[in-house]
Protein backbone atom coordinates (compact mmCIF):
# COMPACT_ATOMS: atom_id res chain seq x y z
CA UNK A 1 0.00 0.00 0.00
CA UNK A 2 1.84 3.09 -1.18
CA UNK A 3 1.40 5.73 1.53
CA UNK A 4 -2.29 5.66 2.14
CA UNK A 5 -3.35 8.41 4.50
CA UNK A 6 -4.54 7.11 7.81
CA UNK A 7 -8.01 8.00 9.02
CA UNK A 8 -8.76 7.38 12.66
CA UNK A 9 -12.00 8.14 14.39
CA UNK A 10 -14.28 6.71 17.01
CA UNK A 11 -17.32 7.21 19.18
CA UNK A 12 -18.31 6.34 22.69
CA UNK A 13 -20.74 3.43 22.78
CA UNK A 14 -23.96 5.20 23.67
CA UNK A 15 -26.19 2.69 21.85
CA UNK A 16 -28.22 3.37 18.75
CA UNK A 17 -27.05 6.22 16.58
CA UNK A 18 -29.17 8.99 15.08
CA UNK A 19 -29.09 11.29 12.07
CA UNK A 20 -26.98 13.78 14.05
CA UNK A 21 -24.20 11.18 14.30
CA UNK A 22 -24.41 10.71 10.56
CA UNK A 23 -24.22 14.38 9.64
CA UNK A 24 -21.68 15.13 12.39
CA UNK A 25 -19.07 12.51 11.57
CA UNK A 26 -20.14 9.15 10.17
CA UNK A 27 -20.91 10.62 6.76
CA UNK A 28 -17.26 11.60 6.43
CA UNK A 29 -16.02 8.22 7.59
CA UNK A 30 -17.97 6.51 4.84
CA UNK A 31 -17.10 9.12 2.20
CA UNK A 32 -13.37 8.89 2.91
CA UNK A 33 -13.50 5.11 2.99
CA UNK A 34 -15.22 5.02 -0.39
CA UNK A 35 -13.00 7.63 -1.97
CA UNK A 36 -10.05 5.24 -1.81
CA UNK A 37 -6.55 6.38 -1.01
CA UNK A 38 -7.14 6.14 2.73
CA UNK A 39 -6.83 3.50 5.42
CA UNK A 40 -9.69 3.88 7.87
CA UNK A 41 -9.68 2.71 11.49
CA UNK A 42 -12.74 3.10 13.67
CA UNK A 43 -12.76 2.56 17.36
CA UNK A 44 -15.39 2.09 20.01
CA UNK A 45 -14.24 4.23 22.91
CA UNK A 46 -15.54 1.96 25.66
CA UNK A 47 -13.02 3.16 28.25
CA UNK A 48 -14.01 6.73 27.47
CA UNK A 49 -17.61 5.79 28.22
CA UNK A 50 -16.65 5.13 31.84
CA UNK A 51 -15.37 8.67 32.33
CA UNK A 52 -18.91 9.95 32.82
CA UNK A 53 -20.78 6.78 33.82
CA UNK A 54 -19.33 4.05 35.99
CA UNK A 55 -22.14 1.65 35.16
CA UNK A 56 -20.63 -0.74 32.63
CA UNK A 57 -23.53 -3.19 32.45
CA UNK A 58 -24.76 -2.04 29.03
CA UNK A 59 -21.47 -1.10 27.37
CA UNK A 60 -21.20 -4.39 25.51
CA UNK A 61 -24.75 -4.22 24.21
CA UNK A 62 -24.29 -0.58 23.25
CA UNK A 63 -21.06 -1.39 21.45
CA UNK A 64 -22.78 -4.02 19.31
CA UNK A 65 -25.66 -1.66 18.54
CA UNK A 66 -23.22 1.00 17.48
CA UNK A 67 -21.17 -1.29 15.25
CA UNK A 68 -24.38 -2.44 13.62
CA UNK A 69 -25.25 1.18 12.85
CA UNK A 70 -21.77 1.78 11.43
CA UNK A 71 -22.10 -1.22 9.13
CA UNK A 72 -25.62 -0.21 8.13
CA UNK A 73 -24.29 3.25 7.30
CA UNK A 74 -21.78 1.73 4.91
CA UNK A 75 -18.61 1.10 6.89
CA UNK A 76 -16.99 -1.94 5.30
CA UNK A 77 -15.16 -3.84 8.03
CA UNK A 78 -12.86 -5.54 5.52
CA UNK A 79 -11.52 -2.21 4.44
CA UNK A 80 -11.95 -0.35 7.72
CA UNK A 81 -11.22 -2.35 10.87
CA UNK A 82 -13.64 -1.64 13.73
CA UNK A 83 -12.49 -2.43 17.24
CA UNK A 84 -12.89 -1.75 20.96
CA UNK A 85 -10.34 0.37 22.71
CA UNK A 86 -10.54 -1.84 25.82
CA UNK A 87 -9.37 -4.93 23.90
CA UNK A 88 -6.05 -3.44 22.84
CA UNK A 89 -3.96 -2.78 25.88
CA UNK A 90 -1.53 -0.52 24.05
CA UNK A 91 -4.15 2.26 24.35
CA UNK A 92 -3.64 2.36 28.09
CA UNK A 93 0.15 2.13 27.77
CA UNK A 94 0.42 5.04 25.37
CA UNK A 95 -2.06 6.99 27.48
CA UNK A 96 0.30 6.63 30.42
CA UNK A 97 3.32 7.90 28.49
CA UNK A 98 1.32 10.82 27.08
CA UNK A 99 0.00 11.74 30.52
CA UNK A 100 3.54 12.90 31.41
CA UNK A 101 3.67 15.22 28.41
CA UNK A 102 0.76 17.49 29.31
CA UNK A 103 0.02 19.62 32.35
CA UNK A 104 -3.11 19.39 34.44
CA UNK A 105 -3.58 23.14 33.86
CA UNK A 106 -3.76 22.53 30.09
CA UNK A 107 -6.37 19.84 30.57
CA UNK A 108 -8.41 22.02 32.92
CA UNK A 109 -8.59 24.66 30.19
CA UNK A 110 -10.18 22.20 27.72
CA UNK A 111 -13.44 23.87 26.63
CA UNK A 112 -15.20 20.57 25.86
CA UNK A 113 -14.56 19.47 29.43
CA UNK A 114 -15.90 22.73 30.81
CA UNK A 115 -19.02 22.47 28.66
CA UNK A 116 -19.74 18.90 29.72
CA UNK A 117 -19.16 19.60 33.40
CA UNK A 118 -21.74 22.35 33.08
CA UNK A 119 -24.28 20.51 30.90
CA UNK A 120 -24.12 17.18 32.72
CA UNK A 121 -23.84 18.86 36.13
CA UNK A 122 -20.91 16.61 36.91
CA UNK A 123 -19.54 18.28 40.05
CA UNK A 124 -16.01 17.21 40.98
CA UNK A 125 -14.55 15.07 38.20
CA UNK A 126 -12.23 12.06 38.27
CA UNK A 127 -8.57 11.99 37.36
CA UNK A 128 -9.52 9.77 34.41
CA UNK A 129 -12.08 12.24 33.13
CA UNK A 130 -9.61 15.10 33.25
CA UNK A 131 -7.36 12.89 31.11
CA UNK A 132 -10.07 12.14 28.54
CA UNK A 133 -8.22 13.94 25.73
CA UNK A 134 -4.97 12.18 26.64
CA UNK A 135 -6.60 8.80 26.07
CA UNK A 136 -8.07 10.17 22.84
CA UNK A 137 -4.58 11.28 21.75
CA UNK A 138 -3.39 7.72 22.39
CA UNK A 139 -6.31 6.37 20.31
CA UNK A 140 -5.35 8.53 17.37
CA UNK A 141 -1.56 8.34 17.53
CA UNK A 142 -1.35 4.61 18.23
CA UNK A 143 -2.42 4.17 14.60
CA UNK A 144 -0.45 7.25 13.48
CA UNK A 145 -3.75 8.76 12.41
CA UNK A 146 -3.40 11.75 10.09
CA UNK A 147 -7.02 12.70 9.50
CA UNK A 148 -9.62 12.64 12.26
CA UNK A 149 -13.17 13.03 10.96
CA UNK A 150 -15.20 14.22 13.96
CA UNK A 151 -17.88 16.66 15.04
CA UNK A 152 -16.89 20.19 15.97
CA UNK A 153 -17.16 19.44 19.71
CA UNK A 154 -14.03 17.29 19.29
CA UNK A 155 -11.79 19.98 17.82
CA UNK A 156 -10.26 20.81 21.18
CA UNK A 157 -9.31 17.16 21.65
CA UNK A 158 -7.64 16.97 18.27
CA UNK A 159 -5.72 20.15 19.15
CA UNK A 160 -4.47 18.53 22.37
CA UNK A 161 -3.48 15.46 20.32
CA UNK A 162 -1.40 17.67 18.03
CA UNK A 163 0.33 19.27 20.99
CA UNK A 164 1.14 15.90 22.54
CA UNK A 165 2.48 14.56 19.21
CA UNK A 166 4.68 17.62 18.82
CA UNK A 167 5.98 17.42 22.38
CA UNK A 168 6.72 13.71 22.13
CA UNK A 169 8.57 14.17 18.84
CA UNK A 170 10.57 17.08 20.22
CA UNK A 171 11.53 15.18 23.34
CA UNK A 172 12.26 11.73 21.92
CA UNK A 173 12.50 12.03 18.14
CA UNK A 174 10.04 11.85 15.28
CA UNK A 175 7.49 9.08 15.79
CA UNK A 176 4.06 10.65 15.35
CA UNK A 177 2.28 12.68 12.65
CA UNK A 178 0.35 15.80 13.68
CA UNK A 179 -3.21 14.82 12.86
CA UNK A 180 -5.81 17.20 11.46
CA UNK A 181 -9.53 17.20 12.20
CA UNK A 182 -11.96 16.92 9.30
CA UNK A 183 -15.40 18.43 9.85
CA UNK A 184 -18.59 17.73 7.91
CA UNK A 185 -20.43 20.63 6.31
CA UNK A 186 -23.55 20.06 8.35
CA UNK A 187 -21.95 19.79 11.75
CA UNK A 188 -25.01 20.26 13.96
CA UNK A 189 -28.35 18.80 13.01
CA UNK A 190 -31.28 20.00 15.11
CA UNK A 191 -33.53 17.46 16.81
CA UNK A 192 -37.31 17.39 16.43
CA UNK A 193 -37.70 20.08 19.12
CA UNK A 194 -35.09 22.40 17.60
CA UNK A 195 -32.41 21.64 20.21
CA UNK A 196 -29.29 19.67 19.31
CA UNK A 197 -30.28 16.15 18.27
CA UNK A 198 -29.63 13.80 21.15
CA UNK A 199 -31.06 10.48 22.26
CA UNK A 200 -31.38 11.61 25.87
CA UNK A 201 -33.49 14.60 24.82
CA UNK A 202 -35.86 12.25 23.01
CA UNK A 203 -35.76 14.38 19.88
CA UNK A 204 -33.77 12.08 17.61
CA UNK A 205 -34.45 10.18 14.41
CA UNK A 206 -32.49 6.96 14.75
CA UNK A 207 -30.61 5.37 11.86
CA UNK A 208 -32.51 2.21 12.80
CA UNK A 209 -35.99 3.77 12.84
CA UNK A 210 -38.62 2.13 10.61
CA UNK A 211 -40.30 4.20 7.87
CA UNK A 212 -43.31 4.46 10.14
CA UNK A 213 -41.25 5.64 13.12
CA UNK A 214 -39.77 8.36 10.95
CA UNK A 215 -43.21 9.57 9.86
CA UNK A 216 -44.63 9.52 13.37
CA UNK A 217 -41.66 11.37 14.81
CA UNK A 218 -41.69 13.92 12.04
CA UNK A 219 -45.35 14.70 12.70
CA UNK A 220 -44.34 15.97 16.13
CA UNK A 221 -41.54 18.17 14.85
CA UNK A 222 -41.70 21.79 15.94
CA UNK A 223 -42.16 24.31 13.09
CA UNK A 224 -42.38 28.08 12.85
CA UNK A 225 -44.75 29.04 15.70
CA UNK A 226 -46.20 31.89 13.62
CA UNK A 227 -47.28 29.52 10.85
CA UNK A 228 -50.39 28.08 12.41
CA UNK A 229 -52.32 26.82 9.44
CA UNK A 230 -51.81 26.24 5.74
CA UNK A 231 -51.95 29.60 4.02
CA UNK A 232 -49.96 31.39 6.74
CA UNK A 233 -46.54 32.44 5.45
CA UNK A 234 -43.67 30.62 7.18
CA UNK A 235 -40.00 31.36 7.85
CA UNK A 236 -37.98 28.39 6.57
CA UNK A 237 -34.72 29.73 7.94
CA UNK A 238 -35.87 29.28 11.51
CA UNK A 239 -37.62 25.94 10.88
CA UNK A 240 -35.84 22.72 11.72
CA UNK A 241 -37.89 20.79 9.15
CA UNK A 242 -36.41 23.04 6.49
CA UNK A 243 -32.96 22.08 7.76
CA UNK A 244 -33.88 18.46 7.08
CA UNK A 245 -34.97 19.41 3.56
CA UNK A 246 -31.66 21.17 2.98
CA UNK A 247 -29.76 18.11 4.09
CA UNK A 248 -31.87 15.27 2.70
CA UNK A 249 -33.89 16.92 -0.05
CA UNK A 250 -31.61 19.51 -1.57
CA UNK A 251 -33.17 19.04 -5.04
CA UNK A 252 -36.45 20.48 -3.77
CA UNK A 253 -35.00 22.99 -1.34
CA UNK A 254 -35.97 26.08 -3.35
CA UNK A 255 -39.45 24.80 -4.09
CA UNK A 256 -40.06 24.05 -0.40
CA UNK A 257 -38.75 27.48 0.55
CA UNK A 258 -41.13 29.21 -1.85
CA UNK A 259 -44.07 27.06 -0.76
CA UNK A 260 -43.41 27.76 2.91
CA UNK A 261 -42.86 31.50 2.47
CA UNK A 262 -45.95 31.95 0.33
CA UNK A 263 -48.05 29.81 2.64
CA UNK A 264 -49.06 27.47 -0.15
CA UNK A 265 -47.27 24.54 1.46
CA UNK A 266 -48.71 23.50 4.82
CA UNK A 267 -46.48 22.22 7.61
CA UNK A 268 -48.03 18.75 7.64
CA UNK A 269 -47.31 18.23 3.93
CA UNK A 270 -43.88 19.71 4.31
CA UNK A 271 -43.07 17.34 7.17
CA UNK A 272 -44.32 14.31 5.27
CA UNK A 273 -42.18 15.21 2.30
CA UNK A 274 -39.16 15.46 4.58
CA UNK A 275 -40.04 12.11 6.18
CA UNK A 276 -40.22 10.50 2.75
CA UNK A 277 -36.80 11.81 1.76
CA UNK A 278 -35.27 10.69 5.03
CA UNK A 279 -36.78 7.27 4.49
CA UNK A 280 -35.34 7.08 0.99
CA UNK A 281 -32.00 8.03 2.46
CA UNK A 282 -32.28 5.35 5.17
CA UNK A 283 -33.49 2.55 2.87
CA UNK A 284 -30.00 1.32 1.95
CA UNK A 285 -29.12 1.35 5.66
CA UNK A 286 -32.13 -0.89 6.31
CA UNK A 287 -31.07 -3.22 3.53
CA UNK A 288 -27.51 -3.62 4.83
CA UNK A 289 -28.73 -4.02 8.40
CA UNK A 290 -30.75 -7.14 7.52
CA UNK A 291 -27.61 -9.22 7.14
CA UNK A 292 -26.74 -8.79 10.80
CA UNK A 293 -30.08 -8.55 12.52
CA UNK A 294 -30.54 -11.41 14.93
CA UNK A 295 -26.88 -12.37 14.45
CA UNK A 296 -24.88 -10.75 17.22
CA UNK A 297 -22.20 -13.41 16.65
CA UNK A 298 -21.46 -11.89 13.23
CA UNK A 299 -20.85 -8.55 14.88
CA UNK A 300 -18.65 -10.15 17.52
CA UNK A 301 -16.59 -11.80 14.79
CA UNK A 302 -16.17 -8.53 12.96
CA UNK A 303 -14.91 -6.93 16.16
CA UNK A 304 -12.52 -9.80 16.88
CA UNK A 305 -10.96 -9.60 13.45
CA UNK A 306 -10.81 -5.78 13.58
CA UNK A 307 -9.11 -6.06 16.95
CA UNK A 308 -6.47 -8.43 15.64
CA UNK A 309 -5.61 -6.06 12.81
CA UNK A 310 -5.59 -3.02 15.06
CA UNK A 311 -3.52 -4.79 17.72
CA UNK A 312 -0.68 -5.59 15.38
CA UNK A 313 -0.36 -1.92 14.39
CA UNK A 314 -0.66 -0.81 18.00
CA UNK A 315 2.16 -3.15 19.01
CA UNK A 316 4.41 -1.84 16.30
CA UNK A 317 3.79 1.75 17.39
CA UNK A 318 4.50 0.95 21.03
CA UNK A 319 7.74 -0.66 19.96
CA UNK A 320 8.62 2.56 18.04
CA UNK A 321 7.77 4.53 21.19
CA UNK A 322 9.94 2.40 23.44
CA UNK A 323 12.79 2.58 20.98
CA UNK A 324 12.55 6.35 20.69
CA UNK A 325 12.48 6.61 24.48
CA UNK A 326 15.34 4.15 24.76
CA UNK A 327 13.46 2.02 27.23
CA UNK A 328 13.42 -1.63 26.29
N1 LIG B 1 -14.33 11.73 22.16
C1 LIG B 1 -15.02 11.20 21.03
C2 LIG B 1 -16.52 11.48 21.20
O1 LIG B 1 -17.00 11.80 22.21
C3 LIG B 1 -14.83 9.72 20.90
C4 LIG B 1 -13.41 9.33 20.62
C5 LIG B 1 -12.61 8.60 21.43
C6 LIG B 1 -12.65 9.64 19.45
N2 LIG B 1 -11.40 8.41 20.86
C7 LIG B 1 -11.40 9.03 19.64
C8 LIG B 1 -12.93 10.35 18.30
C9 LIG B 1 -10.38 9.15 18.69
C10 LIG B 1 -11.92 10.48 17.34
C11 LIG B 1 -10.65 9.89 17.54
O2 LIG B 1 -17.26 11.32 20.29
Coordinates of N, CA and C and ligand atoms in Angstrom, one line a residue, residues 8-12 29 43 45 48 85 116 132 135-137 139-140 148-150 153-154 157-158, ligand 1:
X8 N -8.4 8.0 11.4 CA -8.8 7.4 12.7 C -9.9 8.2 13.3
X9 N -11.0 7.5 13.6 CA -12.0 8.1 14.4 C -12.8 7.1 15.2
X10 N -13.5 7.6 16.2 CA -14.3 6.7 17.0 C -15.4 7.4 17.7
X11 N -16.2 6.7 18.4 CA -17.3 7.2 19.2 C -17.4 6.4 20.5
X12 N -18.0 7.1 21.5 CA -18.3 6.3 22.7 C -19.5 5.5 22.4
X29 N -16.7 9.5 7.5 CA -16.0 8.2 7.6 C -16.3 7.4 6.3
X43 N -12.7 3.2 16.1 CA -12.8 2.6 17.4 C -14.0 2.9 18.2
X45 N -15.0 3.7 21.7 CA -14.2 4.2 22.9 C -14.9 3.8 24.2
X48 N -13.5 5.3 27.4 CA -14.0 6.7 27.5 C -15.4 6.8 28.0
X85 N -11.5 -0.2 22.0 CA -10.3 0.4 22.7 C -9.9 -0.5 23.9
X116 N -19.1 20.1 29.2 CA -19.7 18.9 29.7 C -20.0 19.0 31.2
X132 N -9.3 12.6 29.7 CA -10.1 12.1 28.5 C -9.3 12.4 27.2
X135 N -6.2 10.1 26.6 CA -6.6 8.8 26.1 C -7.0 8.9 24.6
X136 N -7.7 10.0 24.2 CA -8.1 10.2 22.8 C -6.8 10.4 22.0
X137 N -5.8 11.1 22.5 CA -4.6 11.3 21.7 C -3.9 9.9 21.5
X139 N -5.5 7.1 21.3 CA -6.3 6.4 20.3 C -5.9 6.7 18.9
X140 N -5.6 8.0 18.7 CA -5.3 8.5 17.4 C -3.9 8.2 17.0
X148 N -8.7 13.1 11.2 CA -9.6 12.6 12.3 C -11.0 13.2 12.0
X149 N -11.9 12.5 11.3 CA -13.2 13.0 11.0 C -14.1 13.0 12.2
X150 N -14.4 14.1 12.7 CA -15.2 14.2 14.0 C -16.2 15.4 13.9
X153 N -17.4 19.5 18.3 CA -17.2 19.4 19.7 C -15.8 18.7 20.0
X154 N -15.3 18.0 19.1 CA -14.0 17.3 19.3 C -12.8 18.0 18.9
X157 N -10.1 18.4 21.4 CA -9.3 17.2 21.7 C -8.3 16.9 20.6
X158 N -8.6 17.2 19.3 CA -7.6 17.0 18.3 C -6.5 18.0 18.4
Ligands
LIG1 N1 -14.3 11.7 22.2 C1 -15.0 11.2 21.0 C2 -16.5 11.5 21.2 O1 -17.0 11.8 22.2 C3 -14.8 9.7 20.9 C4 -13.4 9.3 20.6 C5 -12.6 8.6 21.4 C6 -12.7 9.6 19.5 N2 -11.4 8.4 20.9 C7 -11.4 9.0 19.6 C8 -12.9 10.4 18.3 C9 -10.4 9.2 18.7 C10 -11.9 10.5 17.3 C11 -10.7 9.9 17.5 O2 -17.3 11.3 20.3

